[in-house]
Amino acid sequence: MRFPMTAILAELILAFCAGAAPAESQSTNGTFFSNTTIIGNRTISGNSPSLAYTNTTSTFCKRDGSSCNLKIQKPHIALKGNWTDLDQPEIEDIDYFRFSSSNILLSRADDWYAAWTILRQNDTEWAELGEWKLFAKDFAQTYNFECDLTFGACVNYPSLGDLQRMWPGTENRPLVRRVFFTLNRFAIAHDYVRAIDEAYDRTHTCLIGMVPEIISTFTLQVDAAKKMKCDQLHTFVNMMVNLGIQLAQVVLVGFLGPEMGVLSVEARAMIAELGALETAVQSAVEDTVIQTMQSKIAELKGSIEKARANVGKMSFLTTYGPLDQRVKDTGYARNIMWSNVVMYNFGYMEMMAYNDLKRVYNFNNQFIGPGIGHGTMCSEFEGDFVDNNAGNRDNLAARLSSVFESGRKQRQAMFKALYQGFLPAPGQPSSTAMWLKTRDWAGPGSVLEDMRDISDMEEEIKTAVIKSLITDTLTTDFNYIKCGYKEDAAAHCKKAESAAKGKDLSVFCPHDDTDPQFMCDSRRWYFSDLHQHDIPMVAAKKFETFAGNRFNFTRQKFLTESFENYERYTHNNPTDYGAWGFGNSTSKSIGFNLPVCVSNKPRFFERKGYPSICGDWHASETESFIGAMNAGVNSTIYKYRKDSLPMYLHTEIIPQALDDFQPLTRYLGLCANSLRFPNKGETPGVAVNWLKIQLSKDKDCELVQNGTKDMTNEEEANRWFCTNAAGHSIFKREKPYVDSVHAKYMRSHKRRCKDWLKSHDKVAKGNETVS
């Protein structure tokens, strides 16, 4: 038993200073002893002359002393099984009791301890004392053992020498080794969990300082060149809008009198300023934007003709916008620009015209949150993007703190459960027994090795957490990996090795040696109200320079590790920092794991190639992918509304992609995305939404999913669906079609099935088909 030095000194002082009691005898040298007798190499207490040392006696004994074996102390616990291992006297104590993996194995301490937990788990003292304290009571003969994490170290447990004196003799030597190895691991486990907590605290302090760099590296940032283009274009449109107001005034004058009004001096000044701006716009405006403007010009000319017919003769110049032939030929801007002001009747006032123009061009951008652009023109080239770095830094710092705090609480709760005696199942070994057996406690890669070099543990924790933070940041920023087969995959992957930009920058082939046509592409979805599309993964060129490359990250390592984790765990991330130290192989993080969608029809190198369906034709991995992307039904993306309309990713892009599949697969894909066709008579929200895909699951999704989950043949399953073998109500409820300004006409499942059955030689008859 280990005692504080002050307690030992106090006992010595009392022994020397106290008066002789009747039961004491004076030694020949004048000192006093309590009622003890020295026999050979053994000291016997007067109260228990034949018992070896226990915590309640003062008997001391050497293991190899023959007089110690007058009466051998034996445990009162009788375990099932053969645990009477013979002593090995030829092995010296220094080697026999050496704490090593081989000795722990030879001692059978793990199985012996497991047998003890099975024997004692139904005893009332198991619940009263707890597992570890009960073990100390049984084999260390003390109720005072404490090893909770609130203590700096385990206290009141015996040393090896104490145990040898408690259980003397060769017969008990194997027992002493098992008890010693078990108690020693109790103490090491306690210190190990505390060391992990301390390492996490230091890592937390370090990583908080890296939050700004994580955000600026792994979230989409404002592109200065694109923002300049957008600013110039908005200035250009803003001036056209203001000019439109001037033209509106001119037109309104025609309503009020026979004479024609003229442009104001202010309008002419703006036109002169615009001429200089048009030259800059030539290199700043994207072709797609120019095409949009030119189509607007055609619409404008018709509107102006109608206005002229209403007000009489008008004599003002018009232009074809920037970069028309005259400007290209002369290098000079025209005198007057155009405006989309439509005057159909008296009473359409200038402020109404201004508001209409502002709505059409949307030059006054607003953002409801990170990652969603509202610009009409600039979102085509991400020029309207506004980062949320300040908010993201706060959010990531808060998330980082919660990771460490929740991990610490979980480790403490888990340790307490082990300490108290958690049982996975009645009649089975305790969790502590399994922990002791499944961990290496000494030797290479062991608990002791971790504790001897705590800096390595800290670096391991730091790398694990930073990988998780990078993955979470990229995922929250809507980056993902889409995979599938492509005939020329090998050529694209070869180009990707040296690509610095372009479509092959984010391409990789995870099985280039065994499956060379299987290709993956890492992308980011750009959300906006009008021009959603995918772009290369954020930070595709920044992994190698992150944090001065102290972590040796590379883009290829990130992508490969993410795909390997998808193959191991699909979209289930088993990382559990709270279990670090308890033997869980995934407690130290599985590493990078950006969400992966594998599809039979991948849409590579398409601007609207968002993964609409994952897994096989059952859409079996779609919901888990959406969940991993933080885009499920409870996400801000799914709930987003603009002018009472949902994100057109859901109403147009995903449904359009699914329309390329067979009828059943399209239906299952819509179900997995929590989308459905509108029902007959349904008028949700504003009128423009009545013929759009609706954001909710169809009522028969579960029926169809359950009916086809065990089918392996897609054609057979489609026939089952299209002949309505399950008795669903889909064909009766759905509207005949959905339509949208920006998407192609889509027919209902009833009409799709009718065509499918005809093409597959099935005649539609009666209630068995879609008729």
GROMACS .gro file of C-alpha atoms in nm, residues 553-750:
model
  198
  553PHE     CA    1  -0.161   1.753  -4.760
  554THR     CA    2  -0.210   1.720  -5.134
  555ARG     CA    3  -0.516   1.738  -5.355
  556GLN     CA    4  -0.459   1.381  -5.472
  557LYS     CA    5  -0.431   1.255  -5.113
  558PHE     CA    6  -0.750   1.437  -5.018
  559LEU     CA    7  -0.948   1.294  -5.311
  560THR     CA    8  -0.811   0.942  -5.282
  561GLU     CA    9  -0.867   0.922  -4.906
  562SER     CA   10  -1.220   1.057  -4.945
  563PHE     CA   11  -1.305   0.791  -5.203
  564GLU     CA   12  -1.146   0.513  -4.997
  565ASN     CA   13  -1.357   0.615  -4.697
  566TYR     CA   14  -1.666   0.615  -4.918
  567GLU     CA   15  -1.585   0.258  -5.020
  568ARG     CA   16  -1.543   0.159  -4.654
  569TYR     CA   17  -1.829   0.348  -4.493
  570THR     CA   18  -2.040   0.494  -4.780
  571HIS     CA   19  -2.180   0.813  -4.624
  572ASN     CA   20  -2.164   0.700  -4.262
  573ASN     CA   21  -1.881   0.873  -4.080
  574PRO     CA   22  -1.791   0.665  -3.774
  575THR     CA   23  -1.542   0.917  -3.639
  576ASP     CA   24  -1.593   0.947  -3.264
  577TYR     CA   25  -1.337   1.161  -3.086
  578GLY     CA   26  -1.503   1.083  -2.756
  579ALA     CA   27  -1.384   0.723  -2.794
  580TRP     CA   28  -1.019   0.819  -2.850
  581GLY     CA   29  -0.815   0.596  -2.623
  582PHE     CA   30  -1.082   0.330  -2.574
  583GLY     CA   31  -0.975   0.101  -2.855
  584ASN     CA   32  -1.218   0.215  -3.125
  585SER     CA   33  -1.027   0.207  -3.453
  586THR     CA   34  -1.223   0.504  -3.591
  587SER     CA   35  -1.200   0.718  -3.278
  588LYS     CA   36  -0.896   0.894  -3.423
  589SER     CA   37  -1.095   1.009  -3.729
  590ILE     CA   38  -1.120   0.825  -4.058
  591GLY     CA   39  -0.955   1.122  -4.231
  592PHE     CA   40  -1.078   1.309  -4.537
  593ASN     CA   41  -1.427   1.205  -4.643
  594LEU     CA   42  -1.588   1.449  -4.887
  595PRO     CA   43  -1.931   1.311  -4.992
  596VAL     CA   44  -1.918   1.087  -5.301
  597CYS     CA   45  -2.200   1.011  -5.547
  598VAL     CA   46  -2.151   0.715  -5.780
  599SER     CA   47  -2.406   0.700  -6.061
  600ASN     CA   48  -2.479   0.487  -6.366
  601LYS     CA   49  -2.525   0.807  -6.566
  602PRO     CA   50  -2.273   1.058  -6.433
  603ARG     CA   51  -2.296   1.406  -6.580
  604PHE     CA   52  -1.933   1.506  -6.623
  605PHE     CA   53  -1.833   1.849  -6.752
  606GLU     CA   54  -2.190   1.983  -6.756
  607ARG     CA   55  -2.273   2.316  -6.597
  608LYS     CA   56  -2.594   2.170  -6.456
  609GLY     CA   57  -2.442   1.834  -6.370
  610TYR     CA   58  -2.551   1.820  -6.006
  611PRO     CA   59  -2.569   1.455  -5.886
  612SER     CA   60  -2.942   1.386  -5.900
  613ILE     CA   61  -2.924   1.014  -5.828
  614CYS     CA   62  -2.663   0.806  -5.645
  615GLY     CA   63  -2.620   0.432  -5.631
  616ASP     CA   64  -2.797   0.193  -5.869
  617TRP     CA   65  -3.138   0.240  -6.033
  618HIS     CA   66  -3.302   0.208  -5.688
  619ALA     CA   67  -3.144   0.548  -5.602
  620SER     CA   68  -3.013   0.354  -5.305
  621GLU     CA   69  -2.745   0.603  -5.195
  622THR     CA   70  -2.916   0.927  -5.290
  623GLU     CA   71  -3.066   1.015  -4.954
  624SER     CA   72  -2.746   0.938  -4.764
  625PHE     CA   73  -2.549   1.153  -5.011
  626ILE     CA   74  -2.793   1.443  -4.969
  627GLY     CA   75  -2.765   1.407  -4.592
  628ALA     CA   76  -2.385   1.408  -4.610
  629MET     CA   77  -2.406   1.721  -4.825
  630ASN     CA   78  -2.614   1.900  -4.557
  631ALA     CA   79  -2.885   1.947  -4.821
  632GLY     CA   80  -3.167   1.740  -4.671
  633VAL     CA   81  -3.524   1.847  -4.600
  634ASN     CA   82  -3.419   2.044  -4.291
  635SER     CA   83  -3.141   2.234  -4.466
  636THR     CA   84  -3.153   2.602  -4.555
  637ILE     CA   85  -3.110   2.507  -4.920
  638TYR     CA   86  -3.418   2.285  -4.926
  639LYS     CA   87  -3.624   2.539  -4.731
  640TYR     CA   88  -3.503   2.838  -4.932
  641ARG     CA   89  -3.767   3.050  -5.104
  642LYS     CA   90  -3.727   3.348  -5.336
  643ASP     CA   91  -4.047   3.534  -5.423
  644SER     CA   92  -4.237   3.236  -5.275
  645LEU     CA   93  -4.058   2.997  -5.513
  646PRO     CA   94  -3.819   2.722  -5.400
  647MET     CA   95  -3.463   2.671  -5.520
  648TYR     CA   96  -3.480   2.577  -5.886
  649LEU     CA   97  -3.215   2.314  -5.823
  650HIS     CA   98  -3.506   2.115  -5.683
  651THR     CA   99  -3.784   2.220  -5.919
  652GLU     CA  100  -3.589   2.206  -6.246
  653ILE     CA  101  -3.229   2.084  -6.245
  654ILE     CA  102  -3.268   1.760  -6.049
  655PRO     CA  103  -3.600   1.663  -6.213
  656GLN     CA  104  -3.461   1.736  -6.561
  657ALA     CA  105  -3.165   1.509  -6.494
  658LEU     CA  106  -3.393   1.234  -6.363
  659ASP     CA  107  -3.610   1.258  -6.673
  660ASP     CA  108  -3.336   1.078  -6.867
  661PHE     CA  109  -3.404   0.759  -6.667
  662GLN     CA  110  -3.678   0.501  -6.700
  663PRO     CA  111  -4.015   0.586  -6.535
  664LEU     CA  112  -3.960   0.389  -6.214
  665THR     CA  113  -3.605   0.512  -6.170
  666ARG     CA  114  -3.722   0.870  -6.219
  667TYR     CA  115  -3.991   0.818  -5.955
  668LEU     CA  116  -3.749   0.661  -5.707
  669GLY     CA  117  -3.500   0.942  -5.772
  670LEU     CA  118  -3.766   1.205  -5.700
  671CYS     CA  119  -3.860   1.022  -5.381
  672ALA     CA  120  -3.496   1.009  -5.267
  673ASN     CA  121  -3.466   1.384  -5.328
  674SER     CA  122  -3.796   1.448  -5.142
  675LEU     CA  123  -3.959   1.575  -5.463
  676ARG     CA  124  -4.281   1.483  -5.644
  677PHE     CA  125  -4.513   1.570  -5.931
  678PRO     CA  126  -4.799   1.811  -5.845
  679ASN     CA  127  -5.136   1.647  -5.791
  680LYS     CA  128  -5.451   1.727  -5.985
  681GLY     CA  129  -5.637   2.019  -5.834
  682GLU     CA  130  -5.333   2.123  -5.628
  683THR     CA  131  -5.257   2.497  -5.634
  684PRO     CA  132  -4.963   2.553  -5.395
  685GLY     CA  133  -4.838   2.906  -5.346
  686VAL     CA  134  -4.820   3.151  -5.635
  687ALA     CA  135  -4.967   3.050  -5.970
  688VAL     CA  136  -4.630   3.001  -6.138
  689ASN     CA  137  -4.563   2.721  -5.890
  690TRP     CA  138  -4.873   2.516  -5.975
  691LEU     CA  139  -4.710   2.328  -6.261
  692LYS     CA  140  -4.371   2.284  -6.098
  693ILE     CA  141  -4.217   1.988  -5.918
  694GLN     CA  142  -4.318   2.009  -5.551
  695LEU     CA  143  -4.084   1.984  -5.252
  696SER     CA  144  -4.208   1.685  -5.054
  697LYS     CA  145  -4.222   1.308  -5.091
  698ASP     CA  146  -4.506   1.147  -5.280
  699LYS     CA  147  -4.750   0.955  -5.061
  700ASP     CA  148  -4.671   0.627  -5.242
  701CYS     CA  149  -4.290   0.652  -5.217
  702GLU     CA  150  -4.263   0.400  -4.936
  703LEU     CA  151  -4.499   0.158  -5.114
  704VAL     CA  152  -4.294   0.162  -5.434
  705GLN     CA  153  -3.958   0.157  -5.256
  706ASN     CA  154  -4.053  -0.146  -5.048
  707GLY     CA  155  -4.202  -0.322  -5.348
  708THR     CA  156  -3.885  -0.289  -5.557
  709LYS     CA  157  -3.604  -0.306  -5.301
  710ASP     CA  158  -3.543  -0.677  -5.359
  711MET     CA  159  -3.574  -0.661  -5.737
  712THR     CA  160  -3.249  -0.683  -5.929
  713ASN     CA  161  -3.376  -0.639  -6.286
  714GLU     CA  162  -3.456  -0.279  -6.372
  715GLU     CA  163  -3.680  -0.369  -6.666
  716GLU     CA  164  -3.879  -0.614  -6.456
  717ALA     CA  165  -3.919  -0.349  -6.187
  718ASN     CA  166  -4.035  -0.089  -6.441
  719ARG     CA  167  -4.294  -0.331  -6.575
  720TRP     CA  168  -4.413  -0.392  -6.218
  721PHE     CA  169  -4.441  -0.018  -6.165
  722CYS     CA  170  -4.598   0.072  -6.499
  723THR     CA  171  -4.860  -0.203  -6.483
  724ASN     CA  172  -4.943  -0.087  -6.132
  725ALA     CA  173  -4.898  -0.431  -5.982
  726ALA     CA  174  -4.872  -0.271  -5.636
  727GLY     CA  175  -5.200  -0.080  -5.662
  728HIS     CA  176  -5.048   0.266  -5.614
  729SER     CA  177  -5.246   0.583  -5.684
  730ILE     CA  178  -4.973   0.775  -5.866
  731PHE     CA  179  -5.131   0.761  -6.213
  732LYS     CA  180  -5.466   0.885  -6.083
  733ARG     CA  181  -5.328   1.175  -5.880
  734GLU     CA  182  -5.052   1.336  -6.086
  735LYS     CA  183  -5.108   1.630  -6.318
  736PRO     CA  184  -5.036   1.541  -6.682
  737TYR     CA  185  -4.714   1.739  -6.697
  738VAL     CA  186  -4.487   1.994  -6.533
  739ASP     CA  187  -4.352   2.295  -6.716
  740SER     CA  188  -4.109   2.576  -6.652
  741VAL     CA  189  -3.962   2.872  -6.832
  742HIS     CA  190  -3.609   2.739  -6.784
  743ALA     CA  191  -3.669   2.364  -6.822
  744LYS     CA  192  -3.811   2.125  -7.075
  745TYR     CA  193  -4.164   1.993  -7.062
  746MET     CA  194  -4.188   1.680  -6.843
  747ARG     CA  195  -4.472   1.428  -6.872
  748SER     CA  196  -4.633   1.252  -6.578
  749HIS     CA  197  -4.539   0.898  -6.479
  750LYS     CA  198  -4.864   0.771  -6.625
   0.00000   0.00000   0.00000
